Structures are given as structure tokens and as C-alpha cells.
Amino acid sequence: MHLLETKVAHERTGWRIDFVGDDGEVVSIKVADGHAASEDEAIERAKEVMVQLTAYGTRGGGRSINSYDAASNGNFEDDEPSLDTWH
């Protein structure tokens, strides 16, 4: 998905952030008012949620294959060695 625009709406229970792709795909994230006091904070929190979910959508939630994979998926696990670590 190539991000085309980000739409933000404040609703009764919090914020709704829609990430709209160039082919019409839309990913919606709802952020509770307690997690964001402004539109900018809501967008940042929605991005954090997307990064956290990315690891679960790849390899069944398994570890990253290498440092590039970790960076591209936002799957940073400081306490786990990378696969090319030798003991």
C-alpha cells in the first residue's frame, strides 16, 4: 500500500484515523481520547499501533530474519539476538 492521504476525524469515543492508499485501500485505526489529546498525537499513536501489528502479520508473528527485516517491519526486539549471531 502506498499512502496517498491520512484522514482524521474526532468522534464521540475518540479519534478515527484512516490511512488511504493509492489503489483505494483504507486502514482505519481508532484511538481513545485517553491516548491522544490532539490530532497530531492521534496520528502518531495510530502509527505506533500499525508498527506493533506489523510483526504479527509476518511469518505468523515470528522473529525477524535479519536487521533489515526488523527495520522494515518495525519488529525491534532488543532482548533477542539476530539470526546471524554466533555463540
Short mmCIF file of C-alpha atoms in Angstrom, two decimals, residues 3 6 15-16 18 82:
data_model
loop_
_atom_site.label_atom_id
_atom_site.label_comp_id
_atom_site.label_asym_id
_atom_site.label_seq_id
_atom_site.Cartn_x
_atom_site.Cartn_y
_atom_site.Cartn_z
CA LEU A 3 -0.05 6.04 1.35
CA THR A 6 -4.36 10.45 6.04
CA TRP A 15 -10.22 9.59 17.13
CA ARG A 16 -10.57 7.69 13.85
CA ASP A 18 -7.89 6.48 8.04
CA SER A 82 19.53 -11.69 15.33
#
